[in-house]
Amino acid sequence: MGRFVRKSYLFLILFWSCSPVSAEAYLTVDDYRQLDASHQRAWIAGVVDGLLLMSQGSNLSGRRWLLDCIRERTMDQLHQAFSKYIKTNPDYWQYAAAGEFAMAMNESCPKTPFW
């Protein structure tokens, strides 16, 4: 599956929870970068809550490892992983931050479930 399709799918899953600190339809990565650290963490918490809520009752067996990885991380670990991802991918700063957050977690989490 191509990067665009994966990002589109993940963006749609997370769209409604994209930005508890913004009245816009979604927050871009560049908008996210302008937030102070406490607002960044609040935004991440909202996206994670949305992702975990959307996974309830869904057949996400192929992505269960990703949800488990996110669930087991602290807010600081999630924040650091996303910060590292966006620093190394400035070409994506105009994209929706929720989709890029999902891509960052996809890259930073181990590809096998924790036992």
Coordinates of C-alpha atoms in Angstrom, one line a residue:
M1 CA 0.0 0.0 0.0
G2 CA 1.4 3.4 -1.0
R3 CA 2.4 6.1 1.5
F4 CA -0.4 8.4 0.3
V5 CA -3.1 5.7 0.8
R6 CA -1.8 4.8 4.2
K7 CA -1.6 8.5 5.3
S8 CA -5.1 9.1 3.9
Y9 CA -6.5 6.1 5.8
L10 CA -4.8 7.2 9.1
F11 CA -5.8 10.8 8.6
L12 CA -9.5 9.8 8.2
I13 CA -9.4 7.7 11.3
L14 CA -7.9 10.6 13.3
F15 CA -9.6 13.6 11.6
W16 CA -12.2 14.3 14.1
S17 CA -9.7 14.4 17.0
C18 CA -7.0 16.4 15.3
S19 CA -6.9 19.5 17.3
P20 CA -8.3 20.2 20.8
V21 CA -6.4 23.5 20.9
S22 CA -7.5 24.8 17.5
A23 CA -10.8 25.8 15.9
E24 CA -9.5 24.8 12.5
A25 CA -10.7 21.6 10.7
Y26 CA -7.2 20.2 11.2
L27 CA -3.8 21.3 12.4
T28 CA -0.8 21.2 10.1
V29 CA 2.6 20.1 11.3
D30 CA 3.7 23.7 10.9
D31 CA 0.8 24.8 13.1
Y32 CA 1.7 22.1 15.6
R33 CA 5.3 23.4 15.7
Q34 CA 4.1 26.8 16.7
L35 CA 2.4 25.5 19.8
D36 CA 4.2 25.5 23.2
A37 CA 5.2 22.2 24.6
S38 CA 2.2 21.9 26.9
H39 CA -0.3 22.5 24.0
Q40 CA 1.7 20.0 21.9
R41 CA 1.3 17.4 24.6
A42 CA -2.4 18.1 24.9
W43 CA -2.9 17.8 21.1
I44 CA -1.0 14.5 21.1
A45 CA -3.2 13.2 24.0
G46 CA -6.3 14.1 21.9
V47 CA -5.0 12.3 18.9
V48 CA -4.0 9.2 20.9
D49 CA -7.4 9.2 22.6
G50 CA -9.1 9.4 19.2
L51 CA -7.0 6.7 17.7
L52 CA -7.7 4.3 20.6
L53 CA -11.4 5.2 20.6
M54 CA -11.7 4.5 16.9
S55 CA -9.9 1.2 17.3
Q56 CA -12.7 0.0 19.7
G57 CA -14.7 -2.7 17.9
S58 CA -12.6 -2.3 14.7
N59 CA -10.8 -5.1 13.0
L60 CA -7.3 -3.6 13.2
S61 CA -5.5 -6.9 13.7
G62 CA -2.8 -5.8 11.3
R63 CA -2.2 -2.7 13.3
R64 CA -2.6 -4.0 16.9
W65 CA 1.1 -3.8 17.4
L66 CA 1.0 -0.1 16.7
L67 CA -1.8 0.5 19.1
D68 CA -0.1 -1.5 21.8
C69 CA 3.1 0.5 21.2
I70 CA 1.3 3.8 21.5
R71 CA -0.6 2.6 24.6
E72 CA 2.7 1.6 26.4
R73 CA 4.5 4.9 25.8
T74 CA 4.6 7.8 28.1
M75 CA 3.5 11.3 26.9
D76 CA 7.1 12.4 26.8
Q77 CA 8.1 9.4 24.7
L78 CA 5.3 10.1 22.2
H79 CA 6.2 13.8 22.1
Q80 CA 9.9 13.0 21.6
A81 CA 9.2 10.5 18.8
F82 CA 6.9 13.0 17.0
S83 CA 9.4 15.9 17.4
K84 CA 12.2 13.8 16.0
Y85 CA 10.0 12.8 13.0
I86 CA 9.0 16.3 12.1
K87 CA 12.5 17.7 12.5
T88 CA 13.8 15.1 10.0
N89 CA 10.8 15.5 7.6
P90 CA 10.3 19.3 6.9
D91 CA 8.7 18.5 3.5
Y92 CA 5.6 17.2 5.4
W93 CA 5.1 20.4 7.5
Q94 CA 2.2 21.5 5.4
Y95 CA 0.3 18.2 5.9
A96 CA -2.2 17.4 8.6
A97 CA -0.4 16.8 11.8
A98 CA -2.6 13.9 12.8
G99 CA -1.6 11.9 9.7
E100 CA 2.0 12.7 10.2
F101 CA 1.7 11.7 13.9
A102 CA 0.4 8.3 12.8
M103 CA 3.3 8.0 10.3
A104 CA 5.8 8.9 13.1
M105 CA 4.4 6.2 15.3
N106 CA 4.4 3.7 12.5
E107 CA 8.2 4.4 12.0
S108 CA 9.2 4.5 15.6
C109 CA 7.3 1.5 17.0
P110 CA 8.6 -2.0 16.7
K111 CA 6.8 -4.0 13.9
T112 CA 6.0 -6.9 16.2
P113 CA 3.7 -7.0 19.2
F114 CA 5.1 -6.8 22.7
W115 CA 4.9 -10.1 24.5

